[in-house]
Amino acid sequence: MSYNSFGRVLRFTTWGESHGPAIGAVVDGCPPGLALSEAEIQPFLDKRRPGQSRFTTQRQEPDQIRILSGVFEGRTTGTPISLMIENVDQRSKDYSEVANAYRPGHADYAYDAKYGLRDYRGGGRSSARETASRVAAGAVARLVIPEVRIRAWVERIGTIPILYSRFDEAEIDNNAFFSPDATAAAQWEQAVDAARKDGSSLGAIVVCEAYGVPAGWGAPLYAKLDSELAAAMMSINAVKGVEIGDGFAAAMSTGEGNADPMRPGTEESSGPQFLANHAGGIAGGISTGQPVRVRVAFKPTASILTPVETIGRDGQPTEIRTKGRHDPCVGIRGVPVVEAMMALVLADQKLLHRAQTGRN
Amino acid sequence: MSYNSFGRVLRFTTWGESHGPAIGAVVDGCPPGLALSEAEIQPFLDKRRPGQSRFTTQRQEPDQIRILSGVFEGRTTGTPISLMIENVDQRSKDYSEVANAYRPGHADYAYDAKYGLRDYRGGGRSSARETASRVAAGAVARLVIPEVRIRAWVERIGTIPILYSRFDEAEIDNNAFFSPDATAAAQWEQAVDAARKDGSSLGAIVVCEAYGVPAGWGAPLYAKLDSELAAAMMSINAVKGVEIGDGFAAAMSTGEGNADPMRPGTEESSGPQFLANHAGGIAGGISTGQPVRVRVAFKPTASILTPVETIGRDGQPTEIRTKGRHDPCVGIRGVPVVEAMMALVLADQKLLHRAQTGRN
Amino acid sequence: MSYNSFGRVLRFTTWGESHGPAIGAVVDGCPPGLALSEAEIQPFLDKRRPGQSRFTTQRQEPDQIRILSGVFEGRTTGTPISLMIENVDQRSKDYSEVANAYRPGHADYAYDAKYGLRDYRGGGRSSARETASRVAAGAVARLVIPEVRIRAWVERIGTIPILYSRFDEAEIDNNAFFSPDATAAAQWEQAVDAARKDGSSLGAIVVCEAYGVPAGWGAPLYAKLDSELAAAMMSINAVKGVEIGDGFAAAMSTGEGNADPMRPGTEESSGPQFLANHAGGIAGGISTGQPVRVRVAFKPTASILTPVETIGRDGQPTEIRTKGRHDPCVGIRGVPVVEAMMALVLADQKLLHRAQTGRN
Amino acid sequence: MSYNSFGRVLRFTTWGESHGPAIGAVVDGCPPGLALSEAEIQPFLDKRRPGQSRFTTQRQEPDQIRILSGVFEGRTTGTPISLMIENVDQRSKDYSEVANAYRPGHADYAYDAKYGLRDYRGGGRSSARETASRVAAGAVARLVIPEVRIRAWVERIGTIPILYSRFDEAEIDNNAFFSPDATAAAQWEQAVDAARKDGSSLGAIVVCEAYGVPAGWGAPLYAKLDSELAAAMMSINAVKGVEIGDGFAAAMSTGEGNADPMRPGTEESSGPQFLANHAGGIAGGISTGQPVRVRVAFKPTASILTPVETIGRDGQPTEIRTKGRHDPCVGIRGVPVVEAMMALVLADQKLLHRAQTGRN
C-alpha cells in the first residue's frame, strides 16, 4: 500500500506542495517503446493551467513539464517515468491568518488533527495544485490506451445545467468552461462572474465518457472498473459524489426501465449492439464495450470572502474570510483532471486485464 | 495488488461462487487480543440473510459462519482469520437458459468477454451472495473500532422516499426494509409486493452514518477516507452511485451555503463543534470528528420477468426473462453490506493512521 | 500490503494454524481456462506429506486437498481459488510445557513479545504445517507456467554433501531424502537415523533449478526476479540463507572467473548460448533464458531432546526439551516447498511481464 | 504492487538512470514531526559517493541531495518526501560499443530481451548509480528508528577475509574499505590495486548488524523480517547471496550447536538474555531483541578489461572489454547501501508493527 500512489500495474505516485519548490509524479509500470516527450504532456497541462481566464485562479504558473527519467531516444523504456513541474508563482508572503486559524471546508483542521503540523502555505499538500501531477501522469496513461478516446465536459454550474438537446462536442474547447452547450456557457459566464465579484463560489458537475473501451476490462471483485473509477474521482479535491451510468437516477427506476437490451453486433463491430446504456458501460465491474460514463460532483470551494465562524489553532473562536487568489468554480478546471483519472484507471485496467488473460 | 482483496493494513480477501460448496473471507492484519467467536459475527449475517421476508429472495441459506483460524481461546491472535459459510440451498438444477444467453444488466456477457468462460449457476462469482463474506469480515472489523457506531438505513425505494421529519432510528430494525420511517415502510411494502408480483424490480438508496470517528483518520492523497469509501461502496453489487455528505446537492450550492462553520468544543468533547456537516465528516480526505456520512444508490436488479432482447453465446438474437428466485429490491439487503464496508474501511484507516502517527 | 499474502499479480494468501480445524490458501489472479482439479494438486502434497518415512515427523496427516471455489467444469474461471486441507491428527492434548516456557530457536518468545498471546499448540501459525498451503498454491502456479520445469533436491545434510559427479536426477524420487546421489542418500540414512535416536536434528541445503524460463521475466528494481526468490525462500520456516547462482562463492571470485560468456544460439533455441551460468540465470533482476538456480539453507530444527536453558512466560529461568513428534531434518520436506515457491514466483513474474510488455 | 517501490507502510519509490538528468526517490508514509533537512541525508551519500579513493569508480559526482517536498519548517509533514540528486558527470560520449553488443554479466541482454530497447548509457536503470537514491531514502528511514543503531562493514574481499579477533568498530571509517580490521585493509589495498591495474574485479562480503531492535518487529508470514531483509539485500546490484545469522553454516550444524539459549534479563534490559545469536536476531520472522545480523555476498563486477565472448544486438558473435570507469570491487561501496536497506526495512516493520498492535 502507499498513501500517495494510485493504480495497480500502471502505478503513479505524486508528491509536492502548493508552495514548495516543485511538484511531480513518478509513473511506474508504463509499457516500453511508447513515443513520449514533453510535447505529449504539455497540452494537457495547458488545459488545466491556472490564470487562463478570469473564471479561474489568477495564480500564474507556466506548468512546464520536465521528464527526468524513463525515456530514451524518445521512447519509454519500461522504467519509472519521473515528471516534474516547478512552482513559480508561490507568493507565500503572508499566511499568518491561515497558519493560525482553520478555514472551514478546507483540510486545515483535519491535517492538524492528524499530523500535528501542516504546511499552511496555499493549502500545502491538500491544494488542488497537486492535480497538475495527475494531469501529467494521465497524459502518459493515454499513450497506453490509444484505442480509447476520452472526453469530459461541465454539465452544470451551480443551478444552471446544459441542455443535452444543444450538446455539441466541438463546442467544449471553444469556451472557458468546457461546456458542450454554448448557451449554457454564456449563462455560466454571468453566474461565475457574479460569484467571483461577490467573493462567492459555485459547485459543478463534470461528466466524462470513454469511447472504444473493449469488453473485458475491470477485475472483479475489488478491482472492479467502477470501483476504481469511484476511488479515482473521489480522490480529486472538492469531489463529493460519483455516479456510473445512470447513478442515483437508477435508484428511482425499475428493472424494465433500467434494462440495456442487446442485439447481435453489426459486421463492423466485434461486440453486440446495446439498445441503451443505463449501466454506463460496466456490468459486474467489467466493461461491456459500450462507452464508459462517469458523473462527478464538485462542491463549491470553501474559499469565500464572506466571513465564516471558525476556531484558531489555540482553540479560541474567530472568523475567517479567504482573500487571495482562488477559483470561483473549481469544477471547471476539474475537467482535465477527471479525464486524466479516467485515462489512468483505464490504462491500469488494460494492463491488469492482459496480466490475467494474456489478451492485449 | 490483488483482484479480490480490499484494505491496506486490515485487509480481507473473499472467495466463492453462488453455487459452489462454500464462500468465505480471509481477514488479515487484525490486531491481536480481541474477543472473537462465531457469536460476534452471526447476528450481522442474520440481518443480511435471504429468505427472511417475502420482500427478499426465497433462497434458504442458514449462513452459518465458521471461524477456521486466527482465534485462540476466544481471542484473535494477530494471524489471518479464515471465515467460511457453506452454501446449502444451491438448486443448480437448470441453468441451461442462463448458460446459453446473456442476461442484460447482469455480468454474464462481460465475464464471458473477459474470461472466455463463466460459472453461470446463479451468477457465479458475480452473485450478490458474495456480500455475505463481506458482512462476516465487517463483523471482525467492528471489533477493531469499538469507539465507532455505524448505522445504515434505506432512504428511498423506487420513487418513494422516507421523510426525515419522521426519522426514528429505533424503527430501522422493526420492519423488513431497514426503514427509519414507519410510514414509508408501509408504502414500500405495497410497492415491493407489487413489483414482486409483476416480476419487476425496484432501485433503492441506502444511507450510512458512522458516529464516533475521531478527527485524523484517512490518508491523503490516494488513501483518502472518502476515496476508500467510494471504492468500497461502488464494489457492492448493483451500486451505481456514491455520495459523501451532500454529494451531488453540493454541486448546486454556493460556498456560503456549503460551509461547515466551527466553534470551540464544549468541555465534554475534545474536538471543535461544527455548525453543519455538508462535508459528511471528511475534509481533505481526513475525518473531522463529525459523523461520516455516505449515500449509496442501488439499481433495480436486472432479474425481471419481462422478456428482454438479448443475444446467445452463439451471437444469435434471443429473449430472456429471469424466472427463479431473486430480490425484488436488492437495496434492502444492501443495508448490512454497506454497514460492513463502512466498518472495514474505518478499521483499516484507523490502523493506517496509527502506523504513520503512532497515535491510537 | 498484506501480512499473509505473497505475489503481485498471481497472489496467494495462506491461513491456518498447526492445530486448528484446517489450513488453506486463496490463490487470486490465476488465468482462466486452465484445467484444474484436486488431482492436479494432490501429488505435490503427497510429496511433502509427513509420516511417510521414519526420517520425518510421525504426525499422520492425509493432507487431502479440497477446491472450494474458482473452478467450474474442470477449468479455472479467473476468480479466486480457495484451497482447504483439514487437520486430522492434531493431538493437542498436552501443551502445558510449551504454553508456559519459550522454546529457544522457535517463534514462541517472539510471537508473545509481538502479539501478547499465541496459539502454542504445535507452534500455531509459526508451524511448518503452513507450508502445505504453499505446496497446494504452488501446484496451481505450475499450471500457469507449462513451459517451465522445476526440480529441487537436497544437496547436503549436516556435514555430508552429495557429489555432483554422482548426480542422477532420476534418483531424486527414489529415496526418502530427495537425494540425486544414491550414495549420499545411504549416508544420510545413517546420519538422520542417529540424529533421530539422539533426539538431535540436522541442517540441510536444498538446491532448486527451473528450466525453460524465457529471457525477460523479472521486473527491476524492486520486483527483481532474484529479490522475489530471496523473499520467497527466506519466508520458509527454518531457512537462514539464500543464494542465486554462485552466491557466496561469487564473492571469492574475480570478474574473469565469474563471467558468463555468450555465443549466438543454435537454430533450435531462440536465445543465445551461454558458456557458463555463474549468475544463476538472472542478470539485472531479469531472467536470461538460462536455468534459474537457487540454493537454500535450512537450519536444524530447534526441537531437540537435549534440555536447553530458557525462561518461562513468568520470566523465571527453566529448561525445556522437545518431546513429541518432529522432523529430525526439516530440510528434507523443504524440497517440495522450495519447488512450490519457485513456481509461485515464476508464475507471478510471467503475468507481471506480460502486463507491462504485452508479450506472453 | 509497483515495480520500483519497496516497503509496505514506509514505502519508497526510486527513479532515474545513470546518465539521465537526475535520479531520485519518493519516500511515502514517513511519520510527521521528524527533524529533516538536507544535512541529515548528505553525510550518508558522501559515504557512498564515487571518486573518493582510487579503489572506486573515478566518476565525479557531488551527489548533492535536494528535498523537494514533504518538509515544512524543518520537520516532516507526513506527506511524500521527494528527494533528487542531479547527475553531473555523465560523460555519455561514446557508448556505441555497449549499444551494439551485450556485456555478459550485465543486464544488457536481459533488458533488451524484456523491453525491446534499453538506455545503454552507463547501464541506464540497471546501473548501481540508482543506489544513491536508496542511501538518501535510508537516511530518512533512520529518523523513524532512533532506537536502532546500524553498522555494516566489509568482511571479505576476494579471497582475503578479516579476522574477527582483530575486529575494531572504530576502524571501519578509517580506511577506504569499511574494514574493521586494519591489517585486512592493508591487504585489500594491494589486492584491489592489483585488480584495478589488471582491469579485473573482485567480489566481497558485507555484514550488517542492527542494535536496539526491540522484540516484536516483523510480520509473519509473508512480511517476515528476514524475508523482507532478503528481498531488500538481493535487490542491490551485484548481490548474489543473503544470510540471516549463521546462514549456510547453520545447515551444517545440529540442533544443539545452533541453539540460542535464554536466561532472564538483567534489571536494565526489558527482554531476556540470550546466550548465543545463531538466529541473527530473528525467530519465526520476528525480531527477538538480539542484534539483527545479515550477511550479503557481492559478486565481482562484470566490467573487466579482459575480452569476453559475447553477441551483438544483431545476434552475431563478437568480443567485448569494458573500458571506461568502474569499481574494481563494487562490494566496498555496497556498505552504505546495505545499511540503507537495513534502515528502510526496519523502519517499515516498526510502522507495520504498530499498525497491527498499537504499540510504538
JSON list of N, CA, C and O in Angstrom, two decimals, chain A residues 3 109 114 130 200 216 222 224 227 231 235 240 242 244 256 263 272 279 309 353 359, chain B residues 3 109 114 130 200 216 222 227 231 235 240 242 244 256 263 272 279 309 353 359:
[
{"chain": "A", "resi": 3, "resn": "TYR", "atom": "N", "xyz": [0.37, 5.63, 0.54]},
{"chain": "A", "resi": 3, "resn": "TYR", "atom": "CA", "xyz": [-0.58, 6.70, 0.78]},
{"chain": "A", "resi": 3, "resn": "TYR", "atom": "C", "xyz": [-0.75, 7.59, -0.46]},
{"chain": "A", "resi": 3, "resn": "TYR", "atom": "O", "xyz": [-1.81, 8.12, -0.69]},
{"chain": "A", "resi": 109, "resn": "TYR", "atom": "N", "xyz": [-7.98, 21.97, 9.50]},
{"chain": "A", "resi": 109, "resn": "TYR", "atom": "CA", "xyz": [-8.18, 21.36, 10.81]},
{"chain": "A", "resi": 109, "resn": "TYR", "atom": "C", "xyz": [-7.84, 19.87, 10.79]},
{"chain": "A", "resi": 109, "resn": "TYR", "atom": "O", "xyz": [-7.18, 19.34, 11.69]},
{"chain": "A", "resi": 114, "resn": "LYS", "atom": "N", "xyz": [-4.52, 15.32, 12.37]},
{"chain": "A", "resi": 114, "resn": "LYS", "atom": "CA", "xyz": [-3.84, 14.08, 12.02]},
{"chain": "A", "resi": 114, "resn": "LYS", "atom": "C", "xyz": [-2.35, 14.15, 12.29]},
{"chain": "A", "resi": 114, "resn": "LYS", "atom": "O", "xyz": [-1.78, 13.30, 12.96]},
{"chain": "A", "resi": 130, "resn": "GLU", "atom": "N", "xyz": [-1.87, 19.94, -6.70]},
{"chain": "A", "resi": 130, "resn": "GLU", "atom": "CA", "xyz": [-1.40, 18.56, -6.90]},
{"chain": "A", "resi": 130, "resn": "GLU", "atom": "C", "xyz": [-1.98, 17.94, -8.16]},
{"chain": "A", "resi": 130, "resn": "GLU", "atom": "O", "xyz": [-1.38, 17.05, -8.76]},
{"chain": "A", "resi": 200, "resn": "SER", "atom": "N", "xyz": [-17.83, 34.80, -3.78]},
{"chain": "A", "resi": 200, "resn": "SER", "atom": "CA", "xyz": [-18.53, 33.54, -3.50]},
{"chain": "A", "resi": 200, "resn": "SER", "atom": "C", "xyz": [-17.96, 32.44, -4.39]},
{"chain": "A", "resi": 200, "resn": "SER", "atom": "O", "xyz": [-16.95, 32.65, -5.09]},
{"chain": "A", "resi": 216, "resn": "GLY", "atom": "N", "xyz": [-14.37, -6.36, -21.33]},
{"chain": "A", "resi": 216, "resn": "GLY", "atom": "CA", "xyz": [-13.47, -7.22, -20.59]},
{"chain": "A", "resi": 216, "resn": "GLY", "atom": "C", "xyz": [-12.50, -6.54, -19.63]},
{"chain": "A", "resi": 216, "resn": "GLY", "atom": "O", "xyz": [-11.82, -7.19, -18.86]},
{"chain": "A", "resi": 222, "resn": "TYR", "atom": "N", "xyz": [-12.63, -6.65, -6.15]},
{"chain": "A", "resi": 222, "resn": "TYR", "atom": "CA", "xyz": [-12.22, -5.41, -5.50]},
{"chain": "A", "resi": 222, "resn": "TYR", "atom": "C", "xyz": [-11.31, -4.56, -6.36]},
{"chain": "A", "resi": 222, "resn": "TYR", "atom": "O", "xyz": [-10.70, -3.61, -5.90]},
{"chain": "A", "resi": 224, "resn": "LYS", "atom": "N", "xyz": [-12.83, -3.83, -9.38]},
{"chain": "A", "resi": 224, "resn": "LYS", "atom": "CA", "xyz": [-13.85, -3.55, -10.38]},
{"chain": "A", "resi": 224, "resn": "LYS", "atom": "C", "xyz": [-13.60, -2.20, -11.04]},
{"chain": "A", "resi": 224, "resn": "LYS", "atom": "O", "xyz": [-13.20, -1.24, -10.38]},
{"chain": "A", "resi": 227, "resn": "SER", "atom": "N", "xyz": [-15.48, 0.52, -9.32]},
{"chain": "A", "resi": 227, "resn": "SER", "atom": "CA", "xyz": [-14.93, 0.80, -8.00]},
{"chain": "A", "resi": 227, "resn": "SER", "atom": "C", "xyz": [-13.65, 1.62, -8.11]},
{"chain": "A", "resi": 227, "resn": "SER", "atom": "O", "xyz": [-13.44, 2.59, -7.37]},
{"chain": "A", "resi": 231, "resn": "ALA", "atom": "N", "xyz": [-13.03, 5.47, -6.76]},
{"chain": "A", "resi": 231, "resn": "ALA", "atom": "CA", "xyz": [-11.90, 5.86, -5.92]},
{"chain": "A", "resi": 231, "resn": "ALA", "atom": "C", "xyz": [-11.11, 6.98, -6.58]},
{"chain": "A", "resi": 231, "resn": "ALA", "atom": "O", "xyz": [-10.72, 7.96, -5.93]},
{"chain": "A", "resi": 235, "resn": "SER", "atom": "N", "xyz": [-10.99, 10.93, -5.14]},
{"chain": "A", "resi": 235, "resn": "SER", "atom": "CA", "xyz": [-9.72, 11.41, -4.60]},
{"chain": "A", "resi": 235, "resn": "SER", "atom": "C", "xyz": [-9.37, 12.80, -5.10]},
{"chain": "A", "resi": 235, "resn": "SER", "atom": "O", "xyz": [-8.42, 13.43, -4.62]},
{"chain": "A", "resi": 240, "resn": "LYS", "atom": "N", "xyz": [-17.41, 15.32, -4.27]},
{"chain": "A", "resi": 240, "resn": "LYS", "atom": "CA", "xyz": [-18.27, 14.77, -3.20]},
{"chain": "A", "resi": 240, "resn": "LYS", "atom": "C", "xyz": [-19.22, 13.69, -3.70]},
{"chain": "A", "resi": 240, "resn": "LYS", "atom": "O", "xyz": [-19.97, 13.12, -2.89]},
{"chain": "A", "resi": 242, "resn": "VAL", "atom": "N", "xyz": [-19.94, 10.54, -6.98]},
{"chain": "A", "resi": 242, "resn": "VAL", "atom": "CA", "xyz": [-19.56, 9.86, -8.23]},
{"chain": "A", "resi": 242, "resn": "VAL", "atom": "C", "xyz": [-20.70, 8.94, -8.65]},
{"chain": "A", "resi": 242, "resn": "VAL", "atom": "O", "xyz": [-21.26, 8.21, -7.82]},
{"chain": "A", "resi": 244, "resn": "ILE", "atom": "N", "xyz": [-21.87, 6.13, -11.84]},
{"chain": "A", "resi": 244, "resn": "ILE", "atom": "CA", "xyz": [-21.57, 5.36, -13.05]},
{"chain": "A", "resi": 244, "resn": "ILE", "atom": "C", "xyz": [-22.90, 5.20, -13.80]},
{"chain": "A", "resi": 244, "resn": "ILE", "atom": "O", "xyz": [-23.90, 4.80, -13.20]},
{"chain": "A", "resi": 256, "resn": "GLU", "atom": "N", "xyz": [-37.30, -2.91, -15.63]},
{"chain": "A", "resi": 256, "resn": "GLU", "atom": "CA", "xyz": [-37.59, -2.73, -17.05]},
{"chain": "A", "resi": 256, "resn": "GLU", "atom": "C", "xyz": [-36.99, -1.41, -17.56]},
{"chain": "A", "resi": 256, "resn": "GLU", "atom": "O", "xyz": [-36.37, -1.35, -18.62]},
{"chain": "A", "resi": 263, "resn": "ARG", "atom": "N", "xyz": [-28.48, -6.71, -28.91]},
{"chain": "A", "resi": 263, "resn": "ARG", "atom": "CA", "xyz": [-28.73, -7.35, -30.19]},
{"chain": "A", "resi": 263, "resn": "ARG", "atom": "C", "xyz": [-27.40, -7.76, -30.80]},
{"chain": "A", "resi": 263, "resn": "ARG", "atom": "O", "xyz": [-26.36, -7.21, -30.43]},
{"chain": "A", "resi": 272, "resn": "PRO", "atom": "N", "xyz": [-21.63, -7.01, -29.26]},
{"chain": "A", "resi": 272, "resn": "PRO", "atom": "CA", "xyz": [-23.06, -6.87, -29.51]},
{"chain": "A", "resi": 272, "resn": "PRO", "atom": "C", "xyz": [-23.44, -5.39, -29.58]},
{"chain": "A", "resi": 272, "resn": "PRO", "atom": "O", "xyz": [-22.67, -4.51, -29.21]},
{"chain": "A", "resi": 279, "resn": "ALA", "atom": "N", "xyz": [-26.22, 1.40, -17.69]},
{"chain": "A", "resi": 279, "resn": "ALA", "atom": "CA", "xyz": [-25.16, 0.87, -16.82]},
{"chain": "A", "resi": 279, "resn": "ALA", "atom": "C", "xyz": [-23.86, 1.66, -16.94]},
{"chain": "A", "resi": 279, "resn": "ALA", "atom": "O", "xyz": [-22.93, 1.43, -16.17]},
{"chain": "A", "resi": 309, "resn": "GLU", "atom": "N", "xyz": [-17.53, 31.57, 10.71]},
{"chain": "A", "resi": 309, "resn": "GLU", "atom": "CA", "xyz": [-17.11, 31.26, 12.09]},
{"chain": "A", "resi": 309, "resn": "GLU", "atom": "C", "xyz": [-16.11, 30.12, 12.08]},
{"chain": "A", "resi": 309, "resn": "GLU", "atom": "O", "xyz": [-16.31, 29.13, 11.39]},
{"chain": "A", "resi": 353, "resn": "HIS", "atom": "N", "xyz": [-5.75, -6.50, -17.10]},
{"chain": "A", "resi": 353, "resn": "HIS", "atom": "CA", "xyz": [-6.51, -7.47, -17.90]},
{"chain": "A", "resi": 353, "resn": "HIS", "atom": "C", "xyz": [-5.58, -8.39, -18.67]},
{"chain": "A", "resi": 353, "resn": "HIS", "atom": "O", "xyz": [-5.75, -9.61, -18.68]},
{"chain": "A", "resi": 359, "resn": "ARG", "atom": "N", "xyz": [-4.52, -11.48, -23.03]},
{"chain": "A", "resi": 359, "resn": "ARG", "atom": "CA", "xyz": [-5.03, -10.83, -24.23]},
{"chain": "A", "resi": 359, "resn": "ARG", "atom": "C", "xyz": [-4.71, -9.35, -24.21]},
{"chain": "A", "resi": 359, "resn": "ARG", "atom": "O", "xyz": [-4.85, -8.69, -23.19]},
{"chain": "B", "resi": 3, "resn": "TYR", "atom": "N", "xyz": [-6.83, -8.90, -6.93]},
{"chain": "B", "resi": 3, "resn": "TYR", "atom": "CA", "xyz": [-8.13, -8.66, -7.54]},
{"chain": "B", "resi": 3, "resn": "TYR", "atom": "C", "xyz": [-9.27, -8.79, -6.53]},
{"chain": "B", "resi": 3, "resn": "TYR", "atom": "O", "xyz": [-10.28, -8.12, -6.64]},
{"chain": "B", "resi": 109, "resn": "TYR", "atom": "N", "xyz": [-22.41, -11.33, -19.94]},
{"chain": "B", "resi": 109, "resn": "TYR", "atom": "CA", "xyz": [-21.66, -11.05, -21.16]},
{"chain": "B", "resi": 109, "resn": "TYR", "atom": "C", "xyz": [-20.24, -10.58, -20.83]},
{"chain": "B", "resi": 109, "resn": "TYR", "atom": "O", "xyz": [-19.26, -11.01, -21.46]},
{"chain": "B", "resi": 114, "resn": "LYS", "atom": "N", "xyz": [-14.44, -11.33, -20.87]},
{"chain": "B", "resi": 114, "resn": "LYS", "atom": "CA", "xyz": [-13.16, -11.24, -20.19]},
{"chain": "B", "resi": 114, "resn": "LYS", "atom": "C", "xyz": [-12.46, -12.59, -20.10]},
{"chain": "B", "resi": 114, "resn": "LYS", "atom": "O", "xyz": [-11.31, -12.73, -20.48]},
{"chain": "B", "resi": 130, "resn": "GLU", "atom": "N", "xyz": [-21.86, -13.18, -2.62]},
{"chain": "B", "resi": 130, "resn": "GLU", "atom": "CA", "xyz": [-20.51, -12.88, -2.12]},
{"chain": "B", "resi": 130, "resn": "GLU", "atom": "C", "xyz": [-20.56, -11.89, -0.96]},
{"chain": "B", "resi": 130, "resn": "GLU", "atom": "O", "xyz": [-19.67, -11.87, -0.10]},
{"chain": "B", "resi": 200, "resn": "SER", "atom": "N", "xyz": [-41.16, -7.57, -11.50]},
{"chain": "B", "resi": 200, "resn": "SER", "atom": "CA", "xyz": [-40.36, -6.38, -11.76]},
{"chain": "B", "resi": 200, "resn": "SER", "atom": "C", "xyz": [-39.38, -6.18, -10.60]},
{"chain": "B", "resi": 200, "resn": "SER", "atom": "O", "xyz": [-39.25, -7.04, -9.71]},
{"chain": "B", "resi": 216, "resn": "GLY", "atom": "N", "xyz": [-8.84, 12.82, 12.11]},
{"chain": "B", "resi": 216, "resn": "GLY", "atom": "CA", "xyz": [-7.50, 12.38, 11.77]},
{"chain": "B", "resi": 216, "resn": "GLY", "atom": "C", "xyz": [-7.41, 11.07, 10.99]},
{"chain": "B", "resi": 216, "resn": "GLY", "atom": "O", "xyz": [-6.35, 10.72, 10.51]},
{"chain": "B", "resi": 222, "resn": "TYR", "atom": "N", "xyz": [-4.04, 9.28, -1.97]},
{"chain": "B", "resi": 222, "resn": "TYR", "atom": "CA", "xyz": [-4.74, 8.22, -2.67]},
{"chain": "B", "resi": 222, "resn": "TYR", "atom": "C", "xyz": [-5.24, 7.13, -1.74]},
{"chain": "B", "resi": 222, "resn": "TYR", "atom": "O", "xyz": [-5.65, 6.07, -2.19]},
{"chain": "B", "resi": 227, "resn": "SER", "atom": "N", "xyz": [-12.26, 8.56, -0.66]},
{"chain": "B", "resi": 227, "resn": "SER", "atom": "CA", "xyz": [-11.91, 7.76, -1.84]},
{"chain": "B", "resi": 227, "resn": "SER", "atom": "C", "xyz": [-12.04, 6.27, -1.53]},
{"chain": "B", "resi": 227, "resn": "SER", "atom": "O", "xyz": [-12.58, 5.49, -2.33]},
{"chain": "B", "resi": 231, "resn": "ALA", "atom": "N", "xyz": [-14.71, 3.60, -3.22]},
{"chain": "B", "resi": 231, "resn": "ALA", "atom": "CA", "xyz": [-14.32, 2.32, -3.81]},
{"chain": "B", "resi": 231, "resn": "ALA", "atom": "C", "xyz": [-15.06, 1.17, -3.15]},
{"chain": "B", "resi": 231, "resn": "ALA", "atom": "O", "xyz": [-15.55, 0.26, -3.81]},
{"chain": "B", "resi": 235, "resn": "SER", "atom": "N", "xyz": [-18.01, -1.10, -5.06]},
{"chain": "B", "resi": 235, "resn": "SER", "atom": "CA", "xyz": [-17.70, -2.51, -5.34]},
{"chain": "B", "resi": 235, "resn": "SER", "atom": "C", "xyz": [-18.85, -3.45, -4.97]},
{"chain": "B", "resi": 235, "resn": "SER", "atom": "O", "xyz": [-18.82, -4.64, -5.29]},
{"chain": "B", "resi": 240, "resn": "LYS", "atom": "N", "xyz": [-24.52, 2.00, -8.13]},
{"chain": "B", "resi": 240, "resn": "LYS", "atom": "CA", "xyz": [-24.19, 2.85, -9.28]},
{"chain": "B", "resi": 240, "resn": "LYS", "atom": "C", "xyz": [-23.83, 4.27, -8.89]},
{"chain": "B", "resi": 240, "resn": "LYS", "atom": "O", "xyz": [-23.49, 5.08, -9.78]},
{"chain": "B", "resi": 242, "resn": "VAL", "atom": "N", "xyz": [-22.27, 6.96, -5.44]},
{"chain": "B", "resi": 242, "resn": "VAL", "atom": "CA", "xyz": [-21.83, 7.16, -4.06]},
{"chain": "B", "resi": 242, "resn": "VAL", "atom": "C", "xyz": [-21.69, 8.65, -3.81]},
{"chain": "B", "resi": 242, "resn": "VAL", "atom": "O", "xyz": [-21.13, 9.38, -4.63]},
{"chain": "B", "resi": 244, "resn": "ILE", "atom": "N", "xyz": [-20.60, 11.51, -0.64]},
{"chain": "B", "resi": 244, "resn": "ILE", "atom": "CA", "xyz": [-20.12, 11.82, 0.70]},
{"chain": "B", "resi": 244, "resn": "ILE", "atom": "C", "xyz": [-20.78, 13.13, 1.11]},
{"chain": "B", "resi": 244, "resn": "ILE", "atom": "O", "xyz": [-20.76, 14.11, 0.34]},
{"chain": "B", "resi": 256, "resn": "GLU", "atom": "N", "xyz": [-21.01, 29.73, 0.47]},
{"chain": "B", "resi": 256, "resn": "GLU", "atom": "CA", "xyz": [-21.66, 30.11, 1.74]},
{"chain": "B", "resi": 256, "resn": "GLU", "atom": "C", "xyz": [-22.61, 29.00, 2.18]},
{"chain": "B", "resi": 256, "resn": "GLU", "atom": "O", "xyz": [-22.65, 28.61, 3.35]},
{"chain": "B", "resi": 263, "resn": "ARG", "atom": "N", "xyz": [-16.96, 26.07, 15.91]},
{"chain": "B", "resi": 263, "resn": "ARG", "atom": "CA", "xyz": [-16.86, 26.79, 17.18]},
{"chain": "B", "resi": 263, "resn": "ARG", "atom": "C", "xyz": [-16.03, 25.95, 18.14]},
{"chain": "B", "resi": 263, "resn": "ARG", "atom": "O", "xyz": [-15.94, 24.73, 17.97]},
{"chain": "B", "resi": 272, "resn": "PRO", "atom": "N", "xyz": [-13.61, 20.42, 18.01]},
{"chain": "B", "resi": 272, "resn": "PRO", "atom": "CA", "xyz": [-14.46, 21.61, 17.87]},
{"chain": "B", "resi": 272, "resn": "PRO", "atom": "C", "xyz": [-15.91, 21.20, 17.63]},
{"chain": "B", "resi": 272, "resn": "PRO", "atom": "O", "xyz": [-16.22, 20.05, 17.34]},
{"chain": "B", "resi": 279, "resn": "ALA", "atom": "N", "xyz": [-20.05, 18.44, 4.58]},
{"chain": "B", "resi": 279, "resn": "ALA", "atom": "CA", "xyz": [-18.90, 17.68, 4.08]},
{"chain": "B", "resi": 279, "resn": "ALA", "atom": "C", "xyz": [-19.00, 16.19, 4.40]},
{"chain": "B", "resi": 279, "resn": "ALA", "atom": "O", "xyz": [-18.18, 15.40, 3.92]},
{"chain": "B", "resi": 309, "resn": "GLU", "atom": "N", "xyz": [-34.73, -8.27, -24.86]},
{"chain": "B", "resi": 309, "resn": "GLU", "atom": "CA", "xyz": [-33.93, -8.67, -26.02]},
{"chain": "B", "resi": 309, "resn": "GLU", "atom": "C", "xyz": [-32.49, -8.94, -25.60]},
{"chain": "B", "resi": 309, "resn": "GLU", "atom": "O", "xyz": [-31.90, -8.16, -24.85]},
{"chain": "B", "resi": 353, "resn": "HIS", "atom": "N", "xyz": [-3.68, 4.94, 10.21]},
{"chain": "B", "resi": 353, "resn": "HIS", "atom": "CA", "xyz": [-3.40, 6.20, 10.92]},
{"chain": "B", "resi": 353, "resn": "HIS", "atom": "C", "xyz": [-2.37, 5.98, 12.02]},
{"chain": "B", "resi": 353, "resn": "HIS", "atom": "O", "xyz": [-1.41, 6.73, 12.16]},
{"chain": "B", "resi": 359, "resn": "ARG", "atom": "N", "xyz": [-0.33, 7.26, 16.92]},
{"chain": "B", "resi": 359, "resn": "ARG", "atom": "CA", "xyz": [-1.42, 7.56, 17.85]},
{"chain": "B", "resi": 359, "resn": "ARG", "atom": "C", "xyz": [-2.53, 6.52, 17.71]},
{"chain": "B", "resi": 359, "resn": "ARG", "atom": "O", "xyz": [-2.92, 6.18, 16.60]}
]
